[in-house]
PDB file of C-alpha atoms in Angstrom:
ATOM      1  CA  UNK A 754     100.820  61.739  87.580  1.00 79.00           C
ATOM      2  CA  UNK A 755     100.105  62.251  91.296  1.00 91.00           C
ATOM      3  CA  UNK A 756      97.221  60.107  92.551  1.00 95.00           C
ATOM      4  CA  UNK A 757      95.040  60.830  95.587  1.00 98.00           C
ATOM      5  CA  UNK A 758      91.866  59.526  97.206  1.00 97.00           C
ATOM      6  CA  UNK A 759      90.519  63.070  97.665  1.00 98.00           C
ATOM      7  CA  UNK A 760      91.477  66.430  96.170  1.00 98.00           C
ATOM      8  CA  UNK A 761      90.195  69.732  97.544  1.00 98.00           C
ATOM      9  CA  UNK A 762      90.329  72.751  95.223  1.00 98.00           C
ATOM     10  CA  UNK A 763      90.773  76.031  97.081  1.00 98.00           C
ATOM     11  CA  UNK A 764      93.205  77.203  99.755  1.00 98.00           C
ATOM     12  CA  UNK A 765      90.903  79.598 101.576  1.00 98.00           C
ATOM     13  CA  UNK A 766      89.558  78.832 105.015  1.00 97.00           C
ATOM     14  CA  UNK A 767      86.656  76.729 103.674  1.00 97.00           C
ATOM     15  CA  UNK A 768      88.913  74.467 101.600  1.00 98.00           C
ATOM     16  CA  UNK A 769      91.530  74.255 104.350  1.00 98.00           C
ATOM     17  CA  UNK A 770      88.980  73.426 107.042  1.00 97.00           C
ATOM     18  CA  UNK A 771      87.346  70.835 104.787  1.00 98.00           C
ATOM     19  CA  UNK A 772      90.690  69.156 104.078  1.00 98.00           C
ATOM     20  CA  UNK A 773      91.680  69.356 107.758  1.00 97.00           C
ATOM     21  CA  UNK A 774      88.503  67.588 108.902  1.00 97.00           C
ATOM     22  CA  UNK A 775      88.936  64.939 106.203  1.00 97.00           C
ATOM     23  CA  UNK A 776      92.519  64.316 107.337  1.00 97.00           C
ATOM     24  CA  UNK A 777      91.262  63.787 110.894  1.00 96.00           C
ATOM     25  CA  UNK A 778      88.315  61.576 110.006  1.00 96.00           C
ATOM     26  CA  UNK A 779      90.089  59.532 107.313  1.00 95.00           C
ATOM     27  CA  UNK A 780      93.761  59.492 108.367  1.00 95.00           C
ATOM     28  CA  UNK A 781      94.610  56.675 105.953  1.00 96.00           C
ATOM     29  CA  UNK A 782      93.235  58.458 102.877  1.00 96.00           C
ATOM     30  CA  UNK A 783      95.679  60.236 100.563  1.00 97.00           C
ATOM     31  CA  UNK A 784      94.724  63.888 100.301  1.00 98.00           C
ATOM     32  CA  UNK A 785      95.773  66.925  98.252  1.00 98.00           C
ATOM     33  CA  UNK A 786      94.774  70.581  98.356  1.00 98.00           C
ATOM     34  CA  UNK A 787      95.232  72.770  95.273  1.00 98.00           C
ATOM     35  CA  UNK A 788      95.507  76.574  95.506  1.00 98.00           C
ATOM     36  CA  UNK A 789      96.023  78.834  92.503  1.00 98.00           C
ATOM     37  CA  UNK A 790      97.850  81.563  94.452  1.00 98.00           C
ATOM     38  CA  UNK A 791     101.403  81.406  95.773  1.00 98.00           C
ATOM     39  CA  UNK A 792     100.084  81.345  99.356  1.00 97.00           C
ATOM     40  CA  UNK A 793      97.007  80.413 101.354  1.00 98.00           C
ATOM     41  CA  UNK A 794      94.089  82.653 102.325  1.00 97.00           C
ATOM     42  CA  UNK A 795      94.833  85.290  99.687  1.00 96.00           C
ATOM     43  CA  UNK A 796      91.220  86.131  98.810  1.00 95.00           C
ATOM     44  CA  UNK A 797      88.050  86.277 100.943  1.00 92.00           C
ATOM     45  CA  UNK A 798      89.726  84.580 103.901  1.00 95.00           C
ATOM     46  CA  UNK A 799      92.421  87.231 104.079  1.00 92.00           C
ATOM     47  CA  UNK A 800      90.266  90.235 103.182  1.00 90.00           C
ATOM     48  CA  UNK A 801      87.634  90.512 105.889  1.00 87.00           C
ATOM     49  CA  UNK A 802      87.170  92.313 109.183  1.00 86.00           C
ATOM     50  CA  UNK A 803      88.391  89.384 111.293  1.00 92.00           C
ATOM     51  CA  UNK A 804      85.286  89.200 113.507  1.00 94.00           C
ATOM     52  CA  UNK A 805      84.151  86.087 115.369  1.00 96.00           C
ATOM     53  CA  UNK A 806      80.402  86.688 115.353  1.00 94.00           C
ATOM     54  CA  UNK A 807      78.083  85.635 118.169  1.00 95.00           C
ATOM     55  CA  UNK A 808      75.045  84.698 116.042  1.00 94.00           C
ATOM     56  CA  UNK A 809      72.818  87.404 117.524  1.00 95.00           C
ATOM     57  CA  UNK A 810      71.282  88.509 114.202  1.00 93.00           C
ATOM     58  CA  UNK A 811      70.037  85.213 112.791  1.00 91.00           C
ATOM     59  CA  UNK A 812      66.605  83.646 113.028  1.00 93.00           C
ATOM     60  CA  UNK A 813      66.494  81.357 116.089  1.00 94.00           C
ATOM     61  CA  UNK A 814      66.708  77.695 115.128  1.00 92.00           C
ATOM     62  CA  UNK A 815      68.051  78.458 111.648  1.00 95.00           C
ATOM     63  CA  UNK A 816      71.148  76.782 110.252  1.00 96.00           C
ATOM     64  CA  UNK A 817      72.829  80.205 110.030  1.00 94.00           C
ATOM     65  CA  UNK A 818      72.357  80.732 113.761  1.00 94.00           C
ATOM     66  CA  UNK A 819      73.506  77.208 114.640  1.00 94.00           C
ATOM     67  CA  UNK A 820      76.527  77.368 112.318  1.00 94.00           C
ATOM     68  CA  UNK A 821      77.580  80.772 113.662  1.00 94.00           C
ATOM     69  CA  UNK A 822      77.292  79.729 117.324  1.00 95.00           C
ATOM     70  CA  UNK A 823      79.053  76.381 116.920  1.00 96.00           C
ATOM     71  CA  UNK A 824      81.638  77.842 114.535  1.00 95.00           C
ATOM     72  CA  UNK A 825      82.671  80.599 116.939  1.00 95.00           C
ATOM     73  CA  UNK A 826      83.215  78.122 119.752  1.00 96.00           C
ATOM     74  CA  UNK A 827      85.144  75.760 117.476  1.00 96.00           C
ATOM     75  CA  UNK A 828      87.331  78.610 116.193  1.00 96.00           C
ATOM     76  CA  UNK A 829      88.130  79.803 119.713  1.00 97.00           C
ATOM     77  CA  UNK A 830      89.067  76.266 120.768  1.00 97.00           C
ATOM     78  CA  UNK A 831      91.236  75.825 117.664  1.00 97.00           C
ATOM     79  CA  UNK A 832      93.053  79.132 118.234  1.00 97.00           C
ATOM     80  CA  UNK A 833      93.630  78.396 121.916  1.00 97.00           C
ATOM     81  CA  UNK A 834      94.970  74.921 121.130  1.00 97.00           C
ATOM     82  CA  UNK A 835      97.374  76.162 118.460  1.00 96.00           C
ATOM     83  CA  UNK A 836      98.512  79.459 119.936  1.00 96.00           C
ATOM     84  CA  UNK A 837      96.767  81.725 117.414  1.00 96.00           C
ATOM     85  CA  UNK A 838      96.027  85.228 118.662  1.00 93.00           C
ATOM     86  CA  UNK A 839      92.343  85.920 119.226  1.00 96.00           C
ATOM     87  CA  UNK A 840      90.387  88.022 121.691  1.00 97.00           C
ATOM     88  CA  UNK A 841      86.833  87.835 123.007  1.00 96.00           C
ATOM     89  CA  UNK A 842      86.565  91.615 123.195  1.00 97.00           C
ATOM     90  CA  UNK A 843      82.815  92.192 122.874  1.00 97.00           C
ATOM     91  CA  UNK A 844      80.847  94.606 120.744  1.00 97.00           C
ATOM     92  CA  UNK A 845      78.035  97.124 120.992  1.00 98.00           C
ATOM     93  CA  UNK A 846      75.127  97.510 118.556  1.00 98.00           C
ATOM     94  CA  UNK A 847      74.164 101.166 118.855  1.00 98.00           C
ATOM     95  CA  UNK A 848      70.870 102.941 118.217  1.00 98.00           C
ATOM     96  CA  UNK A 849      71.331 106.644 117.530  1.00 97.00           C
ATOM     97  CA  UNK A 850      67.648 107.511 116.934  1.00 96.00           C
ATOM     98  CA  UNK A 851      64.334 106.673 118.598  1.00 97.00           C
ATOM     99  CA  UNK A 852      63.011 105.020 115.432  1.00 95.00           C
ATOM    100  CA  UNK A 853      65.796 102.405 115.662  1.00 96.00           C
ATOM    101  CA  UNK A 854      64.757 101.218 119.128  1.00 97.00           C
ATOM    102  CA  UNK A 855      62.128  98.634 117.994  1.00 96.00           C
ATOM    103  CA  UNK A 856      64.671  96.981 115.683  1.00 95.00           C
ATOM    104  CA  UNK A 857      67.251  97.014 118.485  1.00 97.00           C
ATOM    105  CA  UNK A 858      64.770  95.284 120.794  1.00 97.00           C
ATOM    106  CA  UNK A 859      64.059  92.608 118.155  1.00 95.00           C
ATOM    107  CA  UNK A 860      67.793  91.907 117.758  1.00 95.00           C
ATOM    108  CA  UNK A 861      68.103  91.558 121.526  1.00 97.00           C
ATOM    109  CA  UNK A 862      65.187  89.106 121.626  1.00 97.00           C
ATOM    110  CA  UNK A 863      66.746  87.061 118.823  1.00 95.00           C
ATOM    111  CA  UNK A 864      70.021  86.985 120.666  1.00 96.00           C
ATOM    112  CA  UNK A 865      68.412  85.671 123.841  1.00 97.00           C
ATOM    113  CA  UNK A 866      66.523  83.006 121.867  1.00 96.00           C
ATOM    114  CA  UNK A 867      69.796  81.961 120.219  1.00 95.00           C
ATOM    115  CA  UNK A 868      71.499  81.600 123.589  1.00 95.00           C
ATOM    116  CA  UNK A 869      73.745  84.625 123.026  1.00 96.00           C
ATOM    117  CA  UNK A 870      74.926  86.451 126.136  1.00 96.00           C
ATOM    118  CA  UNK A 871      73.703  89.984 125.461  1.00 98.00           C
ATOM    119  CA  UNK A 872      72.277  92.919 127.382  1.00 98.00           C
ATOM    120  CA  UNK A 873      70.265  96.016 126.520  1.00 98.00           C
ATOM    121  CA  UNK A 874      72.105  99.042 127.929  1.00 98.00           C
ATOM    122  CA  UNK A 875      71.474 102.762 128.192  1.00 98.00           C
ATOM    123  CA  UNK A 876      73.668 105.659 127.188  1.00 98.00           C
ATOM    124  CA  UNK A 877      75.569 105.786 130.489  1.00 98.00           C
ATOM    125  CA  UNK A 878      76.737 102.174 130.237  1.00 98.00           C
ATOM    126  CA  UNK A 879      77.462 102.599 126.508  1.00 98.00           C
ATOM    127  CA  UNK A 880      79.832 105.466 127.268  1.00 98.00           C
ATOM    128  CA  UNK A 881      81.624 103.318 129.843  1.00 98.00           C
ATOM    129  CA  UNK A 882      82.270 100.728 127.140  1.00 98.00           C
ATOM    130  CA  UNK A 883      82.823 103.086 124.198  1.00 98.00           C
ATOM    131  CA  UNK A 884      83.346 106.687 125.387  1.00 97.00           C
ATOM    132  CA  UNK A 885      83.231 108.097 121.841  1.00 97.00           C
ATOM    133  CA  UNK A 886      80.104 106.269 120.618  1.00 96.00           C
ATOM    134  CA  UNK A 887      77.115 108.511 119.963  1.00 93.00           C
ATOM    135  CA  UNK A 888      74.009 106.528 120.891  1.00 96.00           C
ATOM    136  CA  UNK A 889      70.856 106.611 122.992  1.00 97.00           C
ATOM    137  CA  UNK A 890      70.642 102.856 123.648  1.00 98.00           C
ATOM    138  CA  UNK A 891      72.645  99.774 122.694  1.00 98.00           C
ATOM    139  CA  UNK A 892      73.079  96.031 122.983  1.00 98.00           C
ATOM    140  CA  UNK A 893      76.294  94.828 124.611  1.00 98.00           C
ATOM    141  CA  UNK A 894      77.449  91.468 123.222  1.00 98.00           C
ATOM    142  CA  UNK A 895      80.484  90.440 125.308  1.00 98.00           C
ATOM    143  CA  UNK A 896      81.147  87.150 123.494  1.00 96.00           C
ATOM    144  CA  UNK A 897      81.902  88.628 120.049  1.00 97.00           C
ATOM    145  CA  UNK A 898      85.608  88.316 119.230  1.00 97.00           C
ATOM    146  CA  UNK A 899      88.377  89.130 116.771  1.00 97.00           C
ATOM    147  CA  UNK A 900      91.007  86.917 115.160  1.00 97.00           C
ATOM    148  CA  UNK A 901      93.581  86.908 112.358  1.00 93.00           C
ATOM    149  CA  UNK A 902      92.039  84.542 109.811  1.00 96.00           C
ATOM    150  CA  UNK A 903      95.188  84.588 107.663  1.00 95.00           C
ATOM    151  CA  UNK A 904      97.098  83.089 110.574  1.00 96.00           C
ATOM    152  CA  UNK A 905      94.337  80.499 110.979  1.00 97.00           C
ATOM    153  CA  UNK A 906      94.795  79.578 107.297  1.00 98.00           C
ATOM    154  CA  UNK A 907      98.566  79.261 107.711  1.00 97.00           C
ATOM    155  CA  UNK A 908      98.163  76.984 110.714  1.00 98.00           C
ATOM    156  CA  UNK A 909      95.599  74.806 108.962  1.00 98.00           C
ATOM    157  CA  UNK A 910      97.976  74.467 106.008  1.00 98.00           C
ATOM    158  CA  UNK A 911     100.838  73.469 108.292  1.00 98.00           C
ATOM    159  CA  UNK A 912      98.673  70.890 110.059  1.00 98.00           C
ATOM    160  CA  UNK A 913      97.645  69.402 106.723  1.00 98.00           C
ATOM    161  CA  UNK A 914     101.284  68.967 105.734  1.00 98.00           C
ATOM    162  CA  UNK A 915     101.987  67.366 109.124  1.00 96.00           C
ATOM    163  CA  UNK A 916      99.125  64.938 108.449  1.00 94.00           C
ATOM    164  CA  UNK A 917     100.676  63.946 105.120  1.00 96.00           C
ATOM    165  CA  UNK A 918      98.486  66.063 102.855  1.00 97.00           C
ATOM    166  CA  UNK A 919      99.983  67.475  99.660  1.00 97.00           C
ATOM    167  CA  UNK A 920      99.408  71.250  99.704  1.00 98.00           C
ATOM    168  CA  UNK A 921     100.184  72.573  96.220  1.00 98.00           C
ATOM    169  CA  UNK A 922     100.273  76.346  95.754  1.00 98.00           C
ATOM    170  CA  UNK A 923     100.528  78.151  92.394  1.00 98.00           C
ATOM    171  CA  UNK A 924      98.395  75.252  91.137  1.00 98.00           C
ATOM    172  CA  UNK A 925      95.645  76.911  89.137  1.00 98.00           C
ATOM    173  CA  UNK A 926      93.139  74.428  87.754  1.00 98.00           C
ATOM    174  CA  UNK A 927      92.998  74.709  83.961  1.00 98.00           C
ATOM    175  CA  UNK A 928      90.823  71.723  83.085  1.00 98.00           C
ATOM    176  CA  UNK A 929      89.089  68.725  84.644  1.00 98.00           C
ATOM    177  CA  UNK A 930      88.710  65.404  82.834  1.00 97.00           C
ATOM    178  CA  UNK A 931      86.148  62.889  84.076  1.00 92.00           C
ATOM    179  CA  UNK A 932      86.888  59.182  83.577  1.00 88.00           C
ATOM    180  CA  UNK A 933      84.919  56.141  84.645  1.00 85.00           C
ATOM    181  CA  UNK A 934      86.693  55.521  87.959  1.00 87.00           C
ATOM    182  CA  UNK A 935      88.665  58.714  88.484  1.00 94.00           C
ATOM    183  CA  UNK A 936      88.939  62.405  87.758  1.00 97.00           C
ATOM    184  CA  UNK A 937      92.028  64.115  86.346  1.00 97.00           C
ATOM    185  CA  UNK A 938      92.640  67.682  87.522  1.00 98.00           C
ATOM    186  CA  UNK A 939      94.957  69.554  85.162  1.00 98.00           C
ATOM    187  CA  UNK A 940      96.834  72.416  86.829  1.00 98.00           C
ATOM    188  CA  UNK A 941      99.763  74.753  86.276  1.00 98.00           C
ATOM    189  CA  UNK A 942     101.722  72.434  88.603  1.00 97.00           C
ATOM    190  CA  UNK A 943     100.936  69.281  86.661  1.00 97.00           C
ATOM    191  CA  UNK A 944      98.125  66.750  86.597  1.00 97.00           C
ATOM    192  CA  UNK A 945      96.509  65.102  89.616  1.00 97.00           C
ATOM    193  CA  UNK A 946      94.097  62.169  89.662  1.00 97.00           C
ATOM    194  CA  UNK A 947      91.506  61.466  92.339  1.00 98.00           C
ATOM    195  CA  UNK A 948      88.494  59.355  93.176  1.00 95.00           C
ATOM    196  CA  UNK A 949      86.723  62.272  94.890  1.00 96.00           C
ATOM    197  CA  UNK A 950      86.945  65.984  94.068  1.00 97.00           C
ATOM    198  CA  UNK A 951      85.708  68.736  96.391  1.00 98.00           C
ATOM    199  CA  UNK A 952      85.222  72.239  95.013  1.00 98.00           C
ATOM    200  CA  UNK A 953      85.966  75.002  97.578  1.00 98.00           C
ATOM    201  CA  UNK A 954      87.120  77.595  95.059  1.00 97.00           C
ATOM    202  CA  UNK A 955      85.220  80.535  96.561  1.00 94.00           C
ATOM    203  CA  UNK A 956      84.573  83.267  94.010  1.00 91.00           C
ATOM    204  CA  UNK A 957      85.578  80.869  91.229  1.00 95.00           C
ATOM    205  CA  UNK A 958      83.572  77.864  92.451  1.00 95.00           C
ATOM    206  CA  UNK A 959      80.987  78.152  89.653  1.00 95.00           C
ATOM    207  CA  UNK A 960      83.745  78.239  87.037  1.00 95.00           C
ATOM    208  CA  UNK A 961      85.432  75.189  88.560  1.00 97.00           C
ATOM    209  CA  UNK A 962      82.075  73.402  88.565  1.00 96.00           C
ATOM    210  CA  UNK A 963      81.703  74.094  84.842  1.00 96.00           C
ATOM    211  CA  UNK A 964      85.232  72.787  84.212  1.00 97.00           C
ATOM    212  CA  UNK A 965      84.047  69.551  85.823  1.00 95.00           C
ATOM    213  CA  UNK A 966      81.104  69.339  83.433  1.00 94.00           C
ATOM    214  CA  UNK A 967      78.458  70.614  85.845  1.00 94.00           C
ATOM    215  CA  UNK A 968      75.948  73.345  85.056  1.00 94.00           C
ATOM    216  CA  UNK A 969      75.334  75.156  88.356  1.00 92.00           C
ATOM    217  CA  UNK A 970      72.068  77.055  88.661  1.00 90.00           C
ATOM    218  CA  UNK A 971      73.787  79.871  90.533  1.00 85.00           C
ATOM    219  CA  UNK A 972      76.268  82.312  89.077  1.00 84.00           C
ATOM    220  CA  UNK A 973      78.551  84.335  91.288  1.00 89.00           C
ATOM    221  CA  UNK A 974      78.175  88.110  90.964  1.00 88.00           C
ATOM    222  CA  UNK A 975      80.981  89.683  93.006  1.00 87.00           C
ATOM    223  CA  UNK A 976      80.472  92.520  95.458  1.00 87.00           C
ATOM    224  CA  UNK A 977      83.405  94.226  97.087  1.00 88.00           C
ATOM    225  CA  UNK A 978      83.462  95.517 100.653  1.00 86.00           C
ATOM    226  CA  UNK A 979      85.459  98.750 100.825  1.00 89.00           C
ATOM    227  CA  UNK A 980      87.053  99.686 104.155  1.00 91.00           C
ATOM    228  CA  UNK A 981      88.776 102.749 105.514  1.00 93.00           C
ATOM    229  CA  UNK A 982      91.452 102.524 108.204  1.00 95.00           C
ATOM    230  CA  UNK A 983      91.636 105.088 110.995  1.00 96.00           C
ATOM    231  CA  UNK A 984      94.867 107.047 111.406  1.00 97.00           C
ATOM    232  CA  UNK A 985      97.026 105.517 114.196  1.00 97.00           C
ATOM    233  CA  UNK A 986      96.420 108.548 116.406  1.00 97.00           C
ATOM    234  CA  UNK A 987      92.672 107.847 116.276  1.00 97.00           C
ATOM    235  CA  UNK A 988      92.811 104.127 117.166  1.00 96.00           C
ATOM    236  CA  UNK A 989      91.884 104.967 120.755  1.00 94.00           C
ATOM    237  CA  UNK A 990      88.506 106.364 119.689  1.00 96.00           C
ATOM    238  CA  UNK A 991      87.262 102.775 119.305  1.00 97.00           C
ATOM    239  CA  UNK A 992      87.995 100.341 122.136  1.00 97.00           C
ATOM    240  CA  UNK A 993      86.513  97.243 120.522  1.00 97.00           C
ATOM    241  CA  UNK A 994      83.662  96.844 117.976  1.00 98.00           C
ATOM    242  CA  UNK A 995      80.928  99.412 117.314  1.00 98.00           C
ATOM    243  CA  UNK A 996      78.008  98.388 115.062  1.00 97.00           C
ATOM    244  CA  UNK A 997      74.866 100.260 113.987  1.00 96.00           C
ATOM    245  CA  UNK A 998      71.339  98.896 114.046  1.00 96.00           C
ATOM    246  CA  UNK A 999      71.075  97.205 110.608  1.00 91.00           C
ATOM    247  CA  UNK A1000      68.849  98.829 108.009  1.00 85.00           C
ATOM    248  CA  UNK A1001      66.257  96.246 106.981  1.00 75.00           C
ATOM    249  CA  UNK A1002      66.338  97.630 103.447  1.00 78.00           C
ATOM    250  CA  UNK A1003      69.863  96.351 102.847  1.00 75.00           C
ATOM    251  CA  UNK A1004      71.281  92.813 103.282  1.00 70.00           C
ATOM    252  CA  UNK A1005      74.272  93.985 105.341  1.00 75.00           C
ATOM    253  CA  UNK A1006      75.067  94.660 108.993  1.00 81.00           C
ATOM    254  CA  UNK A1007      75.866  98.290 108.256  1.00 87.00           C
ATOM    255  CA  UNK A1008      79.048 100.319 108.386  1.00 91.00           C
ATOM    256  CA  UNK A1009      80.894  99.502 111.611  1.00 94.00           C
ATOM    257  CA  UNK A1010      84.149 100.179 113.420  1.00 96.00           C
ATOM    258  CA  UNK A1011      86.279  97.095 114.034  1.00 95.00           C
ATOM    259  CA  UNK A1012      89.400  96.872 116.147  1.00 96.00           C
ATOM    260  CA  UNK A1013      91.678  94.369 114.481  1.00 95.00           C
ATOM    261  CA  UNK A1014      93.838  91.882 116.352  1.00 93.00           C
ATOM    262  CA  UNK A1015      96.895  94.099 115.701  1.00 92.00           C
ATOM    263  CA  UNK A1016      95.207  97.132 117.300  1.00 94.00           C
ATOM    264  CA  UNK A1017      94.346  98.969 114.078  1.00 96.00           C
ATOM    265  CA  UNK A1018      90.749 100.104 113.510  1.00 97.00           C
ATOM    266  CA  UNK A1019      88.857  99.627 110.260  1.00 95.00           C
ATOM    267  CA  UNK A1020      85.634 101.396 109.270  1.00 95.00           C
ATOM    268  CA  UNK A1021      83.328  99.841 106.711  1.00 90.00           C
ATOM    269  CA  UNK A1022      82.235  98.154 104.612  1.00 87.00           C
ATOM    270  CA  UNK A1023      80.753 100.082 101.764  1.00 86.00           C
ATOM    271  CA  UNK A1024      79.428  97.236  99.599  1.00 84.00           C
ATOM    272  CA  UNK A1025      79.769  97.944  95.875  1.00 87.00           C
ATOM    273  CA  UNK A1026      79.314  95.855  92.757  1.00 89.00           C
ATOM    274  CA  UNK A1027      82.747  94.674  91.647  1.00 89.00           C
ATOM    275  CA  UNK A1028      83.317  94.313  87.911  1.00 89.00           C
ATOM    276  CA  UNK A1029      85.956  91.625  88.447  1.00 92.00           C
ATOM    277  CA  UNK A1030      86.018  88.634  90.744  1.00 92.00           C
ATOM    278  CA  UNK A1031      89.333  89.758  92.140  1.00 93.00           C
ATOM    279  CA  UNK A1032      88.759  93.487  91.693  1.00 88.00           C
ATOM    280  CA  UNK A1033      90.053  94.580  95.083  1.00 86.00           C
ATOM    281  CA  UNK A1034      91.217  98.049  94.092  1.00 81.00           C
TER     282      UNK A1034
END
């Protein structure tokens, strides 16, 4: 039975980043990461719009704002250090109607309070940035970026292996047995024992918690973001990122156009209730 000081469950970007920081802070500790899929970043980490957000939307002084600002800088530094493609391409948040202008102004004020480099612009400047955007006023946020998070996951996994971490894929956790001084994690790749267990299982984190004997107050109800992709001949209609003014009645940023790191352009999301945790289709 393989024995480790720490085991991290989950090979998405949260589990990988957690294990990576542990390997740096405790280089002498034995560490394992368990992922149920055959590869890393197969779920939320590999199914998103790939945006490095600036933190313009969040309440100034909040942990969301601080985490977003610090996280973007850390991600850019990580990508630059390890040769991962990313681009600080900028985005525009576009008002198409007069009634959206007060909300646009509030977002701009929040951005300034959060230390985000952003500028209120008129239609003429908007058309210089995005010639096909229909808007009467906008916020230009030059420090928003794009990245391939799947490649980030792959690099984190490779660094963990270099640091001596055991990265076990196709290792779905089937049961967890708690003993006095250790925990046994039973998986489809065998049993692992550990003194400390960290649950980063994403959409399945509540289920993993229950396997460990916990009774979490929260239950995950999955929503799916549905995206369209523009035809290749239409990629040029969107230079970078085009966002609407968010509707305060919905907890989302609104349907937006996103240029991906490979040049393709996605449009979405349409957020719908998913009737399966991995119901991607």
